[in-house]
Coordinates of C-alpha atoms in Angstrom, one line a residue:
M1 CA -60.8 77.2 -134.8
T2 CA -60.0 78.3 -138.5
A3 CA -59.3 81.8 -138.8
I4 CA -61.9 83.8 -141.3
P5 CA -60.0 85.3 -143.9
V6 CA -60.0 88.8 -144.2
P7 CA -61.7 90.2 -147.1
A8 CA -59.3 92.1 -150.2
E9 CA -61.0 95.8 -149.7
R10 CA -60.6 95.7 -146.3
H11 CA -57.6 94.0 -145.8
R12 CA -56.9 97.1 -148.1
Q13 CA -58.6 100.2 -146.1
E14 CA -56.6 99.1 -142.7
V15 CA -52.8 98.0 -144.3
S16 CA -53.4 102.6 -145.4
T17 CA -53.6 103.5 -142.2
L18 CA -50.9 101.3 -140.9
S19 CA -47.1 103.0 -139.7
D20 CA -44.0 102.5 -142.0
A21 CA -42.5 100.1 -139.7
E22 CA -46.0 98.1 -139.6
L23 CA -46.0 97.7 -142.9
V24 CA -42.7 96.5 -143.6
P25 CA -43.0 93.2 -142.5
L26 CA -45.9 92.4 -144.5
A27 CA -44.3 93.8 -147.6
R28 CA -41.5 91.4 -146.8
M29 CA -44.4 88.7 -146.9
G30 CA -45.1 89.8 -150.1
D31 CA -48.9 91.4 -149.4
E32 CA -49.4 93.4 -152.0
P33 CA -52.0 96.0 -150.3
A34 CA -48.7 96.9 -147.7
I35 CA -46.9 96.7 -151.3
R36 CA -49.4 99.7 -153.1
A37 CA -49.9 101.8 -149.5
I38 CA -45.4 102.3 -149.3
I39 CA -46.1 102.9 -153.1
Q40 CA -48.4 105.6 -152.8
R41 CA -47.7 106.7 -149.7
H42 CA -43.9 107.9 -150.8
N43 CA -44.5 108.4 -154.4
R44 CA -44.7 112.3 -154.1
R45 CA -42.4 112.6 -152.2
L46 CA -39.4 110.3 -154.1
F47 CA -40.7 111.6 -157.6
R48 CA -40.1 115.5 -156.7
T49 CA -36.5 113.8 -154.7
A50 CA -35.8 112.1 -158.3
R51 CA -36.3 115.3 -160.0
A52 CA -35.1 117.4 -158.4
I53 CA -32.0 115.4 -159.3
I54 CA -32.6 114.0 -163.1
R55 CA -34.3 117.4 -164.3
N56 CA -36.8 114.5 -167.1
D57 CA -40.2 113.9 -165.7
A58 CA -40.3 110.7 -167.5
E59 CA -36.9 109.7 -166.3
A60 CA -37.8 110.8 -163.1
E61 CA -40.4 108.8 -162.7
N62 CA -38.6 105.5 -164.1
V63 CA -35.8 106.3 -161.5
V64 CA -38.9 106.2 -158.5
Q65 CA -39.6 102.9 -160.5
A66 CA -36.3 101.2 -160.0
A67 CA -35.8 102.1 -156.5
Y68 CA -39.1 100.9 -155.6
I69 CA -38.2 97.7 -157.6
K70 CA -34.3 97.4 -155.8
A71 CA -36.0 98.3 -152.4
F72 CA -38.8 95.8 -152.5
S73 CA -36.6 93.7 -153.5
N74 CA -34.2 93.8 -149.7
L75 CA -36.1 94.5 -147.4
A76 CA -34.1 91.9 -145.7
A77 CA -31.1 94.8 -146.2
F78 CA -34.1 97.2 -144.2
R79 CA -33.2 97.3 -140.1
G80 CA -34.7 99.7 -139.1
D81 CA -31.4 100.8 -138.1
A82 CA -32.7 104.8 -139.9
Q83 CA -36.6 105.6 -140.8
F84 CA -38.1 102.8 -143.6
S85 CA -39.0 106.4 -145.6
T86 CA -34.9 107.9 -145.0
W87 CA -33.9 104.6 -146.3
L88 CA -35.9 104.6 -149.7
T89 CA -34.8 108.0 -150.4
R90 CA -31.3 107.0 -150.1
I91 CA -32.1 104.5 -153.1
A92 CA -33.6 106.8 -154.6
L93 CA -31.5 109.3 -154.8
N94 CA -28.6 106.9 -154.9
E95 CA -30.4 105.9 -158.3
A96 CA -31.0 109.1 -160.1
L97 CA -27.8 110.0 -159.3
A98 CA -25.9 107.0 -161.3
R99 CA -27.6 107.9 -163.8
V100 CA -26.8 111.1 -164.4
R101 CA -23.0 110.2 -163.7
R102 CA -23.3 107.9 -166.8
Q103 CA -25.5 110.2 -168.6
K104 CA -23.2 112.7 -168.3
N105 CA -19.8 111.2 -166.3
T106 CA -20.5 113.5 -163.2
T107 CA -19.7 113.1 -159.3
G108 CA -22.9 113.7 -158.1
L109 CA -23.7 115.3 -154.9
E110 CA -20.5 117.1 -153.3
E111 CA -19.3 118.7 -150.0
I112 CA -18.7 122.8 -151.3
D113 CA -17.4 125.4 -150.0
M114 CA -18.3 126.7 -146.8
Q115 CA -16.5 130.8 -146.6
T116 CA -19.8 131.7 -148.2
R117 CA -22.7 132.6 -147.0
W118 CA -25.8 133.9 -148.5
G119 CA -28.7 134.8 -146.5
G120 CA -32.3 134.5 -147.5
D121 CA -35.8 134.1 -147.0
V122 CA -38.3 131.0 -147.7
L123 CA -40.0 131.0 -151.2
Q124 CA -43.0 130.5 -150.5
F125 CA -45.1 127.6 -153.5
P126 CA -48.3 127.7 -154.5
S127 CA -50.7 126.5 -152.8
S128 CA -52.3 123.2 -153.4
L129 CA -55.8 124.1 -152.5
S130 CA -58.7 123.9 -156.1
A131 CA -59.2 126.2 -157.9
T132 CA -62.0 128.3 -157.8
D133 CA -62.0 129.1 -161.3
P134 CA -59.9 128.6 -164.4
E135 CA -58.2 131.8 -164.0
T136 CA -57.4 131.1 -160.8
E137 CA -56.1 127.6 -162.0
L138 CA -54.5 129.7 -164.6
A139 CA -52.5 131.6 -162.7
R140 CA -51.9 129.1 -160.3
S141 CA -50.4 126.6 -163.3
Q142 CA -48.3 129.4 -164.9
A143 CA -47.1 130.4 -161.1
R144 CA -46.3 127.1 -161.1
H145 CA -44.0 126.3 -164.5
L146 CA -41.9 130.4 -163.1
L147 CA -41.3 128.6 -160.1
E148 CA -40.3 124.7 -161.9
N149 CA -38.2 126.5 -164.1
A150 CA -36.0 128.4 -161.8
V151 CA -35.7 124.6 -160.0
D152 CA -34.8 124.1 -162.9
E153 CA -31.6 126.2 -163.5
L154 CA -30.0 125.5 -160.3
P155 CA -26.9 123.8 -160.0
D156 CA -27.0 119.8 -158.4
D157 CA -25.9 120.6 -155.2
F158 CA -28.7 123.3 -154.6
C159 CA -31.7 122.0 -156.3
A160 CA -31.7 118.7 -154.4
I161 CA -31.3 120.2 -151.5
F162 CA -34.2 123.1 -151.8
V163 CA -36.4 120.1 -153.2
L164 CA -36.5 118.3 -150.2
R165 CA -36.0 121.9 -147.8
D166 CA -38.8 124.2 -149.6
V167 CA -40.4 121.6 -151.5
E168 CA -41.2 119.0 -150.1
G169 CA -41.1 121.0 -145.9
M170 CA -38.3 118.8 -143.9
G171 CA -36.1 119.9 -140.9
T172 CA -32.2 121.4 -142.1
D173 CA -31.1 118.3 -140.5
E174 CA -32.9 115.8 -141.5
A175 CA -32.9 116.6 -145.6
A176 CA -29.2 116.6 -144.5
S177 CA -29.8 112.7 -143.2
Y178 CA -31.6 112.4 -146.7
L179 CA -28.3 113.6 -148.6
G180 CA -25.9 111.6 -146.5
I181 CA -24.1 115.8 -145.4
R182 CA -23.8 117.9 -142.7
P183 CA -26.4 120.6 -141.5
E184 CA -23.6 123.1 -142.1
T185 CA -23.7 122.2 -145.1
A186 CA -26.5 121.5 -146.2
K187 CA -28.1 125.3 -144.7
T188 CA -25.0 127.3 -147.2
R189 CA -26.3 125.3 -149.9
L190 CA -30.1 126.4 -149.5
H191 CA -29.0 130.0 -148.6
R192 CA -27.5 130.3 -152.3
A193 CA -30.1 127.8 -154.0
R194 CA -32.3 130.3 -152.4
K195 CA -30.9 133.5 -154.0
L196 CA -29.9 131.9 -157.6
M197 CA -33.7 131.2 -157.3
R198 CA -34.6 135.0 -156.8
Q199 CA -32.9 136.2 -159.6
S200 CA -34.0 133.3 -162.2
I201 CA -36.7 134.6 -161.0
E202 CA -36.3 137.7 -161.6
N203 CA -35.1 137.1 -164.8
Q204 CA -38.3 135.3 -165.8
L205 CA -40.0 138.1 -165.0
S206 CA -38.5 141.6 -166.0
G207 CA -39.0 140.8 -170.0
A208 CA -42.9 140.9 -168.3
F209 CA -42.7 144.5 -166.3
S210 CA -43.0 145.8 -169.3
A211 CA -46.9 145.0 -170.2
L212 CA -48.1 145.5 -166.7
F213 CA -51.5 146.5 -167.0
P214 CA -52.5 147.2 -170.9
F215 CA -54.9 149.7 -171.4
D216 CA -54.1 148.8 -175.4
G217 CA -57.2 148.3 -178.4
A218 CA -60.5 148.5 -177.6
R219 CA -60.0 149.3 -174.6
C220 CA -58.0 152.6 -175.7
A221 CA -59.9 153.3 -178.4
F222 CA -63.2 153.2 -176.1
M223 CA -61.6 154.9 -173.6
A224 CA -61.6 157.8 -176.7
D225 CA -64.7 157.1 -177.3
R226 CA -66.2 158.2 -174.3
V227 CA -63.5 161.1 -173.6
I228 CA -65.0 162.7 -177.6
A229 CA -69.1 161.5 -176.5
A230 CA -68.0 163.7 -172.3
L231 CA -66.0 167.2 -174.9
R232 CA -69.1 166.3 -177.1
H233 CA -72.0 166.5 -174.3
K234 CA -70.1 169.8 -172.8
T235 CA -70.3 172.1 -176.0
P236 CA -72.5 174.3 -176.1

C-alpha cells in the first residue's frame, strides 16, 4: 500500500515538538523542517554565547550562522556521547574564540588562578515579560542597556561563564562542561564576574545619583506660586 504523504505544514508542526535526539536523524537526511526546528530552538543560546565572546551583535550573528553550517555539514560526527545542545554550543564557542584569536591575537579561554575566591549574589536580569506601557518598556530597555554594558566590560574568561550561568540559567556543572573547564574554575570565574558586574553598574550609576528626584523647572516655579498664594491667603 502506498504511503500517504504528510502535508508540509502538518509535518512542520509535528517536527517542532520532537526532541533534539529525534530531530538529528531527520536533519541528517536533509529534512528542512527539522533543520529549521533545531535552529529556532537553539538560536538564543548560541547567539548569547557567541555574543559573550565576540562582543558585537553583527559578528555574533555571523558566528552563529557559521556554527550552524559547520554543525549541519558534519552531523555524521555527532555520536550522541554528549547532548546535542552541548555539541552545538561548543562549535559556536570554538568559532567565536577562533575569530577573537584572529582579530586580537589572543589565546581565548584559559585556566585562571584558583587561590582568590569572591562571594556574591546572583544578579537578576530584567523579566522578559512584555511591557504594559511605554514607560515600563523604556525602563526595561534602559536596565537592559545598563546590564549589557556591564557584561561587555567583563574579561573574556568571565563573560562566557556569566552569560551561561546567570543569563541562560545553566547549572555550574553544565556550564563548565560547555566551556570545557572544571566546575571549581567555573565557580571562581562566576564569583569574580559578579563582583565586576556590581562594580561596573555602581560606576555607571554613580554619576546619576545627583539627578535623582529632580524638582526644578516648572515644578519648582509652581511650588513657589503655591506657597506665595497660600501666604497671601493667610495675610490679614
